[in-house]
JSON list of N, CA and C in Angstrom, two decimals:
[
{"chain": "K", "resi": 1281, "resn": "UNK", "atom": "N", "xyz": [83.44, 104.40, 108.32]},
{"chain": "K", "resi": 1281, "resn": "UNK", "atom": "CA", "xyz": [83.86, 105.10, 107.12]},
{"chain": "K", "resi": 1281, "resn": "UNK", "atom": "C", "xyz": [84.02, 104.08, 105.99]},
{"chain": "K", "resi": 1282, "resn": "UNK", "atom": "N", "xyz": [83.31, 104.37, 104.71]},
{"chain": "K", "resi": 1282, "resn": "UNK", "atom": "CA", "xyz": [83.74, 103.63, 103.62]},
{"chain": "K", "resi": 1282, "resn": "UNK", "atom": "C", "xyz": [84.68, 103.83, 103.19]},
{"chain": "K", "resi": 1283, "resn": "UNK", "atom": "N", "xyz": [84.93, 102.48, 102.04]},
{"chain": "K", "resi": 1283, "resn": "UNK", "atom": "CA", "xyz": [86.52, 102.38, 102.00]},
{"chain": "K", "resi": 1283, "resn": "UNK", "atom": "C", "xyz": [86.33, 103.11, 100.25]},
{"chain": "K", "resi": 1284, "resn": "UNK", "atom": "N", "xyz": [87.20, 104.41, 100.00]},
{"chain": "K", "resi": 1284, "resn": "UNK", "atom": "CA", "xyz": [86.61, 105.27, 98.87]},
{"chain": "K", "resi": 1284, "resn": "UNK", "atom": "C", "xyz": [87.33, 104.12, 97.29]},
{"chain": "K", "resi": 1285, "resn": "UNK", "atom": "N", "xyz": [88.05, 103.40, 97.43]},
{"chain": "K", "resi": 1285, "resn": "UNK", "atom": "CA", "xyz": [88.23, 102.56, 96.62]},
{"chain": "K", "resi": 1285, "resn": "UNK", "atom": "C", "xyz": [86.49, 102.02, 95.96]},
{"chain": "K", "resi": 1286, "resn": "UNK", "atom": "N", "xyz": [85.73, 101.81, 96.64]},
{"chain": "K", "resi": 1286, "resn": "UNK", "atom": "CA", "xyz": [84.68, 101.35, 96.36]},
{"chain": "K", "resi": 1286, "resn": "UNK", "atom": "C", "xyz": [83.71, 102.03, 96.48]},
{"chain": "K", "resi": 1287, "resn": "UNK", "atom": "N", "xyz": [83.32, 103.35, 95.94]},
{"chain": "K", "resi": 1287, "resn": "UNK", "atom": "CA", "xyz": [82.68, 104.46, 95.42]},
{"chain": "K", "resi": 1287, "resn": "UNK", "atom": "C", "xyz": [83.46, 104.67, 94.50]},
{"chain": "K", "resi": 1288, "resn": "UNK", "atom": "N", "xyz": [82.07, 105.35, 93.82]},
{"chain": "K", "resi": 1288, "resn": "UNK", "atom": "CA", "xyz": [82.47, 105.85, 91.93]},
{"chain": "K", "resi": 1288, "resn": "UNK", "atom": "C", "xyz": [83.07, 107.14, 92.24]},
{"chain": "K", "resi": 1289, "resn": "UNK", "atom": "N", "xyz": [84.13, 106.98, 91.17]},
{"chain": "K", "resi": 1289, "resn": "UNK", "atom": "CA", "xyz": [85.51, 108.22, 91.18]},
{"chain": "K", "resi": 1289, "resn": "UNK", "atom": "C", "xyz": [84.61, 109.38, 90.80]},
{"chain": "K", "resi": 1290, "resn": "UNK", "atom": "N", "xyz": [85.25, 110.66, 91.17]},
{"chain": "K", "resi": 1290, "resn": "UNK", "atom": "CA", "xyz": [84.58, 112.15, 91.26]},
{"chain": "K", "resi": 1290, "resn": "UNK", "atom": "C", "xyz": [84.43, 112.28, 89.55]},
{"chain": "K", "resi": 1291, "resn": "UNK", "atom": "N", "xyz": [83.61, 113.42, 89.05]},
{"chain": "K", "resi": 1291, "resn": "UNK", "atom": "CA", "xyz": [83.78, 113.23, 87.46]},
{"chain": "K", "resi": 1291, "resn": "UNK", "atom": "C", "xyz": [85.13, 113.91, 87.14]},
{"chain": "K", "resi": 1292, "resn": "UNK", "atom": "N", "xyz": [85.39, 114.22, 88.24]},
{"chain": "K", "resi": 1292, "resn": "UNK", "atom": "CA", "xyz": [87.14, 114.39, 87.65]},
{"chain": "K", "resi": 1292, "resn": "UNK", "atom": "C", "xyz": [88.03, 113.10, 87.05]},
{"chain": "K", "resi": 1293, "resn": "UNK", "atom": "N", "xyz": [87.87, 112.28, 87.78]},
{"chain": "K", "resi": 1293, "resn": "UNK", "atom": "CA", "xyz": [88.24, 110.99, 87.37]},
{"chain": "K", "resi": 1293, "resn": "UNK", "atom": "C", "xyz": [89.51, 111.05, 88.20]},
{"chain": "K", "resi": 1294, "resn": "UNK", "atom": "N", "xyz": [89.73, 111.62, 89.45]},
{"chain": "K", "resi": 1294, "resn": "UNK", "atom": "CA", "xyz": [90.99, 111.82, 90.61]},
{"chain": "K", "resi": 1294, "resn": "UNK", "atom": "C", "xyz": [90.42, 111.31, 91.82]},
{"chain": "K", "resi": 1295, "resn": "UNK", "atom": "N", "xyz": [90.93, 110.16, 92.20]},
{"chain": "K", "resi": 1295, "resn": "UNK", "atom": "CA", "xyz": [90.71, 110.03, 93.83]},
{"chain": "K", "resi": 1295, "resn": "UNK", "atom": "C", "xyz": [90.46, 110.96, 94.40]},
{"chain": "K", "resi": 1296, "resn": "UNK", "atom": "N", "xyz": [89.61, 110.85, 95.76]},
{"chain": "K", "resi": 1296, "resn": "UNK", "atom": "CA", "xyz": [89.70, 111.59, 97.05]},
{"chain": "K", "resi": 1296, "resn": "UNK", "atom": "C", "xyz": [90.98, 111.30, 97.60]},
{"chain": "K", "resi": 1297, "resn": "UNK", "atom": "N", "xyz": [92.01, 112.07, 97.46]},
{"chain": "K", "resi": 1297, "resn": "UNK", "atom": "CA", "xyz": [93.38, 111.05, 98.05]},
{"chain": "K", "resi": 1297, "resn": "UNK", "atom": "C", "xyz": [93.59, 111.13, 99.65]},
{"chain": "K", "resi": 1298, "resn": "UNK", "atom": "N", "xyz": [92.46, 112.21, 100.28]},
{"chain": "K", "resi": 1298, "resn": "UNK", "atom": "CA", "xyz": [92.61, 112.84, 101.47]},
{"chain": "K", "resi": 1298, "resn": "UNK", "atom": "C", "xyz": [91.66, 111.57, 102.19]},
{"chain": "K", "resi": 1299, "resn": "UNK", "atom": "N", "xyz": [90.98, 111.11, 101.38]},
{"chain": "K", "resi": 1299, "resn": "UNK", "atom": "CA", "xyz": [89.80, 110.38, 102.10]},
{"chain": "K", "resi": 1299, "resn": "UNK", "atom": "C", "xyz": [90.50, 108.78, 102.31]},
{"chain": "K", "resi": 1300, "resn": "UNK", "atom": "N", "xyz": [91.58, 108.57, 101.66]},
{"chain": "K", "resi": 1300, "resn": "UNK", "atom": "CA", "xyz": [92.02, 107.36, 101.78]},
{"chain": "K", "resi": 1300, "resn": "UNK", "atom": "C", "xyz": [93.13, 107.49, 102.85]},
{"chain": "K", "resi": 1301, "resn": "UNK", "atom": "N", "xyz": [92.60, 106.34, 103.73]},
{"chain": "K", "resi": 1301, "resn": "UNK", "atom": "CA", "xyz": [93.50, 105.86, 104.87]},
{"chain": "K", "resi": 1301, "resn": "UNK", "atom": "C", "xyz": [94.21, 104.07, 104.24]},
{"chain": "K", "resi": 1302, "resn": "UNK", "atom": "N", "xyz": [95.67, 104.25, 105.23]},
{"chain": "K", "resi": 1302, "resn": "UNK", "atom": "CA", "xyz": [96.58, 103.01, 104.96]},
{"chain": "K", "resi": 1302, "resn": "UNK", "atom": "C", "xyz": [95.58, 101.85, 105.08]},
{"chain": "K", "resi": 1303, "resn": "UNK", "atom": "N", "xyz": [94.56, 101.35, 105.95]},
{"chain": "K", "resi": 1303, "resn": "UNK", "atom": "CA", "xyz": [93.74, 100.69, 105.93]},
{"chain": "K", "resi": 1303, "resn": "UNK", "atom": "C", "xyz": [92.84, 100.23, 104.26]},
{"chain": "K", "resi": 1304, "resn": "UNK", "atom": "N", "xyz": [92.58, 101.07, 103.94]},
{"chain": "K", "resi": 1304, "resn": "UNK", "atom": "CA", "xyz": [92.18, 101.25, 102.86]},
{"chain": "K", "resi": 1304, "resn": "UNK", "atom": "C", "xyz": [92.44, 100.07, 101.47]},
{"chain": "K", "resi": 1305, "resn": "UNK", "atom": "N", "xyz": [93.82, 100.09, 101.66]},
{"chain": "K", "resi": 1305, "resn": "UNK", "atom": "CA", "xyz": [94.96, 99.56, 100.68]},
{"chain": "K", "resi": 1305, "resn": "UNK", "atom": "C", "xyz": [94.74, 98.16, 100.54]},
{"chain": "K", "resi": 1306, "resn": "UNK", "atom": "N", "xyz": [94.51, 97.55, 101.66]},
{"chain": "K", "resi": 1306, "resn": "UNK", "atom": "CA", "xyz": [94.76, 96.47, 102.48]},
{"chain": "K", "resi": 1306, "resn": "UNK", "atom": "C", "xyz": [93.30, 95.18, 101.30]},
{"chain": "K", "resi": 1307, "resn": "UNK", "atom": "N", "xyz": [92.54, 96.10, 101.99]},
{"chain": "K", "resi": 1307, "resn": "UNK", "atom": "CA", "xyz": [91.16, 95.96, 101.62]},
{"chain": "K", "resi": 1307, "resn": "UNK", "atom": "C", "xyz": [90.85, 96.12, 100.18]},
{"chain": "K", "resi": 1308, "resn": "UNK", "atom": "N", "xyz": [91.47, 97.03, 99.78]},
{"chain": "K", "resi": 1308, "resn": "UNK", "atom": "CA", "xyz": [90.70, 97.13, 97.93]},
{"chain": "K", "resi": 1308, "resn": "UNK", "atom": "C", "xyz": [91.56, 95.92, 97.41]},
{"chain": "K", "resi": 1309, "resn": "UNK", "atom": "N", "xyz": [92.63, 95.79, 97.75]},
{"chain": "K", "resi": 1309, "resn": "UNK", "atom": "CA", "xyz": [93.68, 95.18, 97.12]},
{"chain": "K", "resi": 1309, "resn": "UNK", "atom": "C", "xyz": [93.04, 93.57, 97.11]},
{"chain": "K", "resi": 1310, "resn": "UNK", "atom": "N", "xyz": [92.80, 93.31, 98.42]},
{"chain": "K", "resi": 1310, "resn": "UNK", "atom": "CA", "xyz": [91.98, 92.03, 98.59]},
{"chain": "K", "resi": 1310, "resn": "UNK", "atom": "C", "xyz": [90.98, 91.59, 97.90]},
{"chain": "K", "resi": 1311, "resn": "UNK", "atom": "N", "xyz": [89.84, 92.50, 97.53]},
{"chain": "K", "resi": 1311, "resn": "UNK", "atom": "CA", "xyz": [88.73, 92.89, 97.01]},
{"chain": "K", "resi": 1311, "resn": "UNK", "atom": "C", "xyz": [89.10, 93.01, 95.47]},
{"chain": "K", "resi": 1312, "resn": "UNK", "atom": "N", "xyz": [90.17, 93.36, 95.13]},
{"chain": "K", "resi": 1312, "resn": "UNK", "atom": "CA", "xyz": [90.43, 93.43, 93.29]},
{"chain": "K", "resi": 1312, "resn": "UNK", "atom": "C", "xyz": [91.06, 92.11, 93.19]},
{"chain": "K", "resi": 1313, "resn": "UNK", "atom": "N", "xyz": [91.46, 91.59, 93.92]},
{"chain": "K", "resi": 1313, "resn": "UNK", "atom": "CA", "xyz": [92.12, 90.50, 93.24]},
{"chain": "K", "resi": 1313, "resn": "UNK", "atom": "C", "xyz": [91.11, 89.15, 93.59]},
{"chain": "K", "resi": 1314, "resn": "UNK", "atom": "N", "xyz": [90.38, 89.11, 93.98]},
{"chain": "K", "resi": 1314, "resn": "UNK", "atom": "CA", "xyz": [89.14, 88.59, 94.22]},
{"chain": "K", "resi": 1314, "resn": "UNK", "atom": "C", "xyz": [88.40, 88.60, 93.08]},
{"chain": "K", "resi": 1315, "resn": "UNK", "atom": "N", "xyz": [87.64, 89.42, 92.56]},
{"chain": "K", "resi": 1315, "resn": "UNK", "atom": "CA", "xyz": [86.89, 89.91, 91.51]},
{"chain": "K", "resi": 1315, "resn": "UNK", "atom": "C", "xyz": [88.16, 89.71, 90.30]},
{"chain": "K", "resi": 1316, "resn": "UNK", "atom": "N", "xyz": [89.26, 89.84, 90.11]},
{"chain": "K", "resi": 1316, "resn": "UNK", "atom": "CA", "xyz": [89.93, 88.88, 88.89]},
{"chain": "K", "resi": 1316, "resn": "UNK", "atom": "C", "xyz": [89.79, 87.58, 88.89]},
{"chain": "K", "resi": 1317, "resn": "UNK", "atom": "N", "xyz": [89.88, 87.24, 90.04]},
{"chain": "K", "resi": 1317, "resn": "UNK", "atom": "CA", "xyz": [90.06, 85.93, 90.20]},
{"chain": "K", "resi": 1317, "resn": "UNK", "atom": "C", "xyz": [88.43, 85.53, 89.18]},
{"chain": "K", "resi": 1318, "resn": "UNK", "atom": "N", "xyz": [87.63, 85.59, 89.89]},
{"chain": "K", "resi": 1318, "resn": "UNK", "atom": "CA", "xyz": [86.41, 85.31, 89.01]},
{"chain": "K", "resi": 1318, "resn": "UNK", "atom": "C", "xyz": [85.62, 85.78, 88.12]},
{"chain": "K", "resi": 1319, "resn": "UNK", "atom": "N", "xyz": [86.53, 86.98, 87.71]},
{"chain": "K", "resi": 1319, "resn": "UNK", "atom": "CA", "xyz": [86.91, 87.48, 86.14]},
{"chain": "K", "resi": 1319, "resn": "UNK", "atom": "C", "xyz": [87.57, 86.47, 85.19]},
{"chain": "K", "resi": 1320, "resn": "UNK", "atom": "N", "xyz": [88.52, 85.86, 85.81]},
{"chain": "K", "resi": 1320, "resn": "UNK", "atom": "CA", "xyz": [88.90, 84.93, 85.04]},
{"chain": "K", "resi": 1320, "resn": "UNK", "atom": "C", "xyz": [88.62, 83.79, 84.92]},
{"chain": "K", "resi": 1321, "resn": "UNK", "atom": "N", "xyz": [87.81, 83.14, 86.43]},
{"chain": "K", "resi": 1321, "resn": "UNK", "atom": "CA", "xyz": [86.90, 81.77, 85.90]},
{"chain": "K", "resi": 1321, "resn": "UNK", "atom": "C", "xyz": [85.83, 81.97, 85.02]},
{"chain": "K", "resi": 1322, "resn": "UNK", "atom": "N", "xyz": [85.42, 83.18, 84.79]},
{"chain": "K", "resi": 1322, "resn": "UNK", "atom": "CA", "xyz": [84.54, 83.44, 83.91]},
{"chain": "K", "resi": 1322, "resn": "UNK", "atom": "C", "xyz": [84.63, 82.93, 82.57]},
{"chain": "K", "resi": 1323, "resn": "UNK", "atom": "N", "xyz": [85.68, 83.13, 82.61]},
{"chain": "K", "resi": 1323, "resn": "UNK", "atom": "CA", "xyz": [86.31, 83.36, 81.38]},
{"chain": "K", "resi": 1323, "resn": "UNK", "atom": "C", "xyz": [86.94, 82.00, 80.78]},
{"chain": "K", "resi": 1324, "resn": "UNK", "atom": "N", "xyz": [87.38, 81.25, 82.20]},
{"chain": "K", "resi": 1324, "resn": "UNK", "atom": "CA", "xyz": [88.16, 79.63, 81.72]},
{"chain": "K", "resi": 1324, "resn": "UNK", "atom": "C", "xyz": [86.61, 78.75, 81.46]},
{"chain": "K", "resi": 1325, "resn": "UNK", "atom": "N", "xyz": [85.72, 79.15, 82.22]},
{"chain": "K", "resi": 1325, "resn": "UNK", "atom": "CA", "xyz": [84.41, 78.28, 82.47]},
{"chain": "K", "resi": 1325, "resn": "UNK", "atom": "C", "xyz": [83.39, 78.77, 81.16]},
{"chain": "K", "resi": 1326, "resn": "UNK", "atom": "N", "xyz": [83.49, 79.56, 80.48]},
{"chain": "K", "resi": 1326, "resn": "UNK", "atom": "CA", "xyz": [82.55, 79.86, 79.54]},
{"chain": "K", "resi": 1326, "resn": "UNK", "atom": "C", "xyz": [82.63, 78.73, 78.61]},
{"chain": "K", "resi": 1327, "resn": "UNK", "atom": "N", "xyz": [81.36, 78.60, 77.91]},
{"chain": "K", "resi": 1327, "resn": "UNK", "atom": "CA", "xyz": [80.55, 77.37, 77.49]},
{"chain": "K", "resi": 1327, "resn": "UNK", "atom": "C", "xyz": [81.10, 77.44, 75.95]},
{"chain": "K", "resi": 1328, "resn": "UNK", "atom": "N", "xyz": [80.64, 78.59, 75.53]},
{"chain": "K", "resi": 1328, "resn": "UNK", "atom": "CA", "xyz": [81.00, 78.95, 74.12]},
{"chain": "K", "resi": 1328, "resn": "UNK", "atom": "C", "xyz": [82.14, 78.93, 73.61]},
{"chain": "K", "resi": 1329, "resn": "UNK", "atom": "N", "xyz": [82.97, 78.88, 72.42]},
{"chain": "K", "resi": 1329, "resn": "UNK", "atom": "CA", "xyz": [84.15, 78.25, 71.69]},
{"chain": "K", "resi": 1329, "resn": "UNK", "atom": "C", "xyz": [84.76, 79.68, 71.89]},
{"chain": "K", "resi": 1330, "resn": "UNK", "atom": "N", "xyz": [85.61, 79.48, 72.43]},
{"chain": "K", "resi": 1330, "resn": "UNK", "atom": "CA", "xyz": [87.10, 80.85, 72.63]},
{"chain": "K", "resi": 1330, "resn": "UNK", "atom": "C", "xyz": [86.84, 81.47, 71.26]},
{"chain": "K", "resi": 1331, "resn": "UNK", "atom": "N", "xyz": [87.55, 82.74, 71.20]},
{"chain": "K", "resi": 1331, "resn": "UNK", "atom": "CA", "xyz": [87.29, 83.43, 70.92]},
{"chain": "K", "resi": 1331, "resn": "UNK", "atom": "C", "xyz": [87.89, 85.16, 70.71]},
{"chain": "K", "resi": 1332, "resn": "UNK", "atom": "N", "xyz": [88.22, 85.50, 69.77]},
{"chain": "K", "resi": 1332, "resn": "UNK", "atom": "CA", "xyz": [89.26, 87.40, 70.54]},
{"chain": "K", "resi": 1332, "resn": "UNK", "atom": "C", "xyz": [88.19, 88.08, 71.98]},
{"chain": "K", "resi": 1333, "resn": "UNK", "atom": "N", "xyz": [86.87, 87.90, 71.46]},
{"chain": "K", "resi": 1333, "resn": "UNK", "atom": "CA", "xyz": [85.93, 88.61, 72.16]},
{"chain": "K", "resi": 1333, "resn": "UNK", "atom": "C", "xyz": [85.81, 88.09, 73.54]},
{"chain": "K", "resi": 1334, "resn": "UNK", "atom": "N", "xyz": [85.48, 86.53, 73.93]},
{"chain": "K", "resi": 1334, "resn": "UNK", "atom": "CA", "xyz": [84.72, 86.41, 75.09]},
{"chain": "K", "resi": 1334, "resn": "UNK", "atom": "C", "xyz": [86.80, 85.48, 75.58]},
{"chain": "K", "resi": 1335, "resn": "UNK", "atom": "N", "xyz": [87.78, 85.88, 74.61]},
{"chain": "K", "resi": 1335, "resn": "UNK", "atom": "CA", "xyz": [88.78, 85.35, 75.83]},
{"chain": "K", "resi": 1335, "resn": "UNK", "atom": "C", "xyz": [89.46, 86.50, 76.02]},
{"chain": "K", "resi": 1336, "resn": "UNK", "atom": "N", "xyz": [90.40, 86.80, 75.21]},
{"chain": "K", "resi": 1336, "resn": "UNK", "atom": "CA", "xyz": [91.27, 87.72, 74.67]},
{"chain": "K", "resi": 1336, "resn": "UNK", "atom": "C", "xyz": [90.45, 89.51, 75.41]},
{"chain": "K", "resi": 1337, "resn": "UNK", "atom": "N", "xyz": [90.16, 89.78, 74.92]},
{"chain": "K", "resi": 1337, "resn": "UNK", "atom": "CA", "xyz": [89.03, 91.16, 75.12]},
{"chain": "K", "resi": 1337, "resn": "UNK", "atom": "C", "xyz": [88.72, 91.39, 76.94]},
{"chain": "K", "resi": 1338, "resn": "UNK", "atom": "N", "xyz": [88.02, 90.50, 77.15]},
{"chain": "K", "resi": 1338, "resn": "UNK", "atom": "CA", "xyz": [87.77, 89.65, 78.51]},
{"chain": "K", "resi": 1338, "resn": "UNK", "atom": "C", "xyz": [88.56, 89.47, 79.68]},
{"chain": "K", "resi": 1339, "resn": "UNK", "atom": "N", "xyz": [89.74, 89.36, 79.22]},
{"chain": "K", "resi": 1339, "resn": "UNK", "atom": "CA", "xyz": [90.58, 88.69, 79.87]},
{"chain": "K", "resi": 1339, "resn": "UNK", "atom": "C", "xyz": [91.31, 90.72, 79.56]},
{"chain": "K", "resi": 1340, "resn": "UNK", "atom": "N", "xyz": [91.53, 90.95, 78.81]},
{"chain": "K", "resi": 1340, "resn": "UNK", "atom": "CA", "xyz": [91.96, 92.86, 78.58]},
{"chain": "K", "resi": 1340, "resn": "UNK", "atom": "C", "xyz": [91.27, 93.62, 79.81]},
{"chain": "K", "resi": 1341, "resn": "UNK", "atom": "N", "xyz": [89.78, 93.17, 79.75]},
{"chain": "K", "resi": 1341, "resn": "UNK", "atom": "CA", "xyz": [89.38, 94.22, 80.40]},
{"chain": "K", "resi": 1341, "resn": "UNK", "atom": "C", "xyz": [89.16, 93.83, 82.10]},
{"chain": "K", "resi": 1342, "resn": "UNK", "atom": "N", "xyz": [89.71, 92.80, 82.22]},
{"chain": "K", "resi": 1342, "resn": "UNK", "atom": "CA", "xyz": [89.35, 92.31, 84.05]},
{"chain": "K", "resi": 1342, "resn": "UNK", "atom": "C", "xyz": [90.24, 92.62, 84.73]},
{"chain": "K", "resi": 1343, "resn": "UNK", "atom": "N", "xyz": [89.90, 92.58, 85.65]},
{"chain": "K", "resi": 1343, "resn": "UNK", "atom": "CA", "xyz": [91.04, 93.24, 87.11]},
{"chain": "K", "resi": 1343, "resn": "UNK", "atom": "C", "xyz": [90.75, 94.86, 86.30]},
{"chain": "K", "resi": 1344, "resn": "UNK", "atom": "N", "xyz": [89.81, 95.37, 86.69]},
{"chain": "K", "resi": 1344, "resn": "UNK", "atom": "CA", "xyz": [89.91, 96.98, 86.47]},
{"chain": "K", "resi": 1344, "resn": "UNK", "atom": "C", "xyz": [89.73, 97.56, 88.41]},
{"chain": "K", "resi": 1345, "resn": "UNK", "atom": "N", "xyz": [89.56, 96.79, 88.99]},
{"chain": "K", "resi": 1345, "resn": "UNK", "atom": "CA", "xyz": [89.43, 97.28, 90.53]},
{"chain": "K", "resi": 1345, "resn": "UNK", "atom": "C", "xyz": [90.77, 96.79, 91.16]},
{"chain": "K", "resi": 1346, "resn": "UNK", "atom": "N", "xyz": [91.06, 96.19, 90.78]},
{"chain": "K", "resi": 1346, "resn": "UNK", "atom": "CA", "xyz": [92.80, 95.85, 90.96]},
{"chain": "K", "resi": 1346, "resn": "UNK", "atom": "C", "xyz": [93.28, 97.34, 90.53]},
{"chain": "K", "resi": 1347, "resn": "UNK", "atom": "N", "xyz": [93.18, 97.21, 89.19]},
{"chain": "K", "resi": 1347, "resn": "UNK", "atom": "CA", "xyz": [94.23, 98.37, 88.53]},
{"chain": "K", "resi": 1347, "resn": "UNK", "atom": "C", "xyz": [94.08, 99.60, 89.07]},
{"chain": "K", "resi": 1348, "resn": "UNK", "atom": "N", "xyz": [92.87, 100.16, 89.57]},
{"chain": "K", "resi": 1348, "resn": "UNK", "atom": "CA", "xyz": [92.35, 101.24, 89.85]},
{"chain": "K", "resi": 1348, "resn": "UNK", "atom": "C", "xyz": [93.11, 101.56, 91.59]},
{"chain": "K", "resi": 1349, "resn": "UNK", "atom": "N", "xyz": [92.68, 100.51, 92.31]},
{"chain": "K", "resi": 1349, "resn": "UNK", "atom": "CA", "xyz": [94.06, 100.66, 93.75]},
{"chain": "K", "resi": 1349, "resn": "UNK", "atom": "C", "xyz": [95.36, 100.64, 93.36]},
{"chain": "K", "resi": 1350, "resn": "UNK", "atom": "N", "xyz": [95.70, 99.41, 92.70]},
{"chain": "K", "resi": 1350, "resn": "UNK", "atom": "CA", "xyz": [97.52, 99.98, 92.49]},
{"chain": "K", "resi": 1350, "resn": "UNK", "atom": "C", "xyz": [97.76, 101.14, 91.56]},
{"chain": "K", "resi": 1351, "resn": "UNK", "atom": "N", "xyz": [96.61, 101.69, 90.84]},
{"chain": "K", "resi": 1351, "resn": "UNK", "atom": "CA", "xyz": [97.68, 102.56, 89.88]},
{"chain": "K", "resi": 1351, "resn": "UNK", "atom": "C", "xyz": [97.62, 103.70, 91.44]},
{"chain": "K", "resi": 1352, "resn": "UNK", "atom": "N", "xyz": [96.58, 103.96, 92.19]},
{"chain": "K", "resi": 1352, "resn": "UNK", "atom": "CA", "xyz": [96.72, 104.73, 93.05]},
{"chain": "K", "resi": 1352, "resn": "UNK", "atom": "C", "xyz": [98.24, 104.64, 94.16]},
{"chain": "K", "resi": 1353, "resn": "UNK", "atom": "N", "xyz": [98.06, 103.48, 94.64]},
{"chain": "K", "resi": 1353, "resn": "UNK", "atom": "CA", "xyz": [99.32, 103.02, 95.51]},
{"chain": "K", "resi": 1353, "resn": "UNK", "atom": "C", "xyz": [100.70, 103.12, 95.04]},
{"chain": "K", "resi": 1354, "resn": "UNK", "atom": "N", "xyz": [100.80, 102.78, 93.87]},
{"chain": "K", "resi": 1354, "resn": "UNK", "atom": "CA", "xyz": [102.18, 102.89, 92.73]},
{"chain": "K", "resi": 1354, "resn": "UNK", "atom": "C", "xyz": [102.40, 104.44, 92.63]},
{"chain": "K", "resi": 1355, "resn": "UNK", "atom": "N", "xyz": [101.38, 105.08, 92.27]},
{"chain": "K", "resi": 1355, "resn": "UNK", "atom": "CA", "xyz": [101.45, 106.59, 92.09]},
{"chain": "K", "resi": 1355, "resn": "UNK", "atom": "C", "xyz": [101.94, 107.40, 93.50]},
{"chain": "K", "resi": 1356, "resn": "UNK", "atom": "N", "xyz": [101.52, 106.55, 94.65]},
{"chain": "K", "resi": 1356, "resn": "UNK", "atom": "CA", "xyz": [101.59, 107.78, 96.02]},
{"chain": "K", "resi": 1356, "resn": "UNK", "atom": "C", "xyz": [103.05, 107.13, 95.83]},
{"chain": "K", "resi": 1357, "resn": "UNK", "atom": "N", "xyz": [103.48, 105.68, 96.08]},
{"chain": "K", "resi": 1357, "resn": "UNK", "atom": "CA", "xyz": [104.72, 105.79, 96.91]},
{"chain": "K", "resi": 1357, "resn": "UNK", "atom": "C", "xyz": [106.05, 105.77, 95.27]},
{"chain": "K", "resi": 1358, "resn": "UNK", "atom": "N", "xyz": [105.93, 106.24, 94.49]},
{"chain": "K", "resi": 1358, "resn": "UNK", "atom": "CA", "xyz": [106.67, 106.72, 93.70]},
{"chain": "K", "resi": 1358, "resn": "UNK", "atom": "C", "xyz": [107.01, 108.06, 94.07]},
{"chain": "K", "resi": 1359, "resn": "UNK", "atom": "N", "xyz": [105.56, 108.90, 94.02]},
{"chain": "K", "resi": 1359, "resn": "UNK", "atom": "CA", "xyz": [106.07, 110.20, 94.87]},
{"chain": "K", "resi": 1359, "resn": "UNK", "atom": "C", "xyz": [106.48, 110.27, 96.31]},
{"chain": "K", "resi": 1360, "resn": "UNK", "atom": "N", "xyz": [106.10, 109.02, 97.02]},
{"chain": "K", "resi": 1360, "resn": "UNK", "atom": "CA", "xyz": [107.19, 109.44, 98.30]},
{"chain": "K", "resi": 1360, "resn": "UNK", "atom": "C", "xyz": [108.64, 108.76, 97.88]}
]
């Protein structure tokens, strides 16, 4: 079974919340903070002179696969 963190959200823009198992969590979480991580060497290692756009902006829009598991995880166990 894939892990639905990593499939594109329904055009509802709502998790499958039925399709996600505790396993799940473990794994995206690992996997988003990974991909910041080198979201942000991207970003320390770029060649070109800083910038709002390629630091600031850049640095706004990374960790979106992070954000996308915890806002899910934050959201379930608030409601439990």
């Amino acid at each position: 079974m894939s892990n639905p963190f990593f499939e594109p959200l329904p055009a509802s823009g709502i998790p499958d919340f039925s399709a996600i198992r505790f396993e799940h969590y473990r794994e995206a979480f690992e996997r988003g903070f990974a991909l910041q991580r080198e979201e942000i060497q991207a970003i320390v290692t770029n060649p070109r002179p800083a910038d709002f756009a390629n630091t600031l902006e850049a640095l706004d829009v990374s960790g979106a696969a992070l954000r996308r598991v915890a806002d899910v995880f934050w959201n379930l166990t608030s409601s439990d």
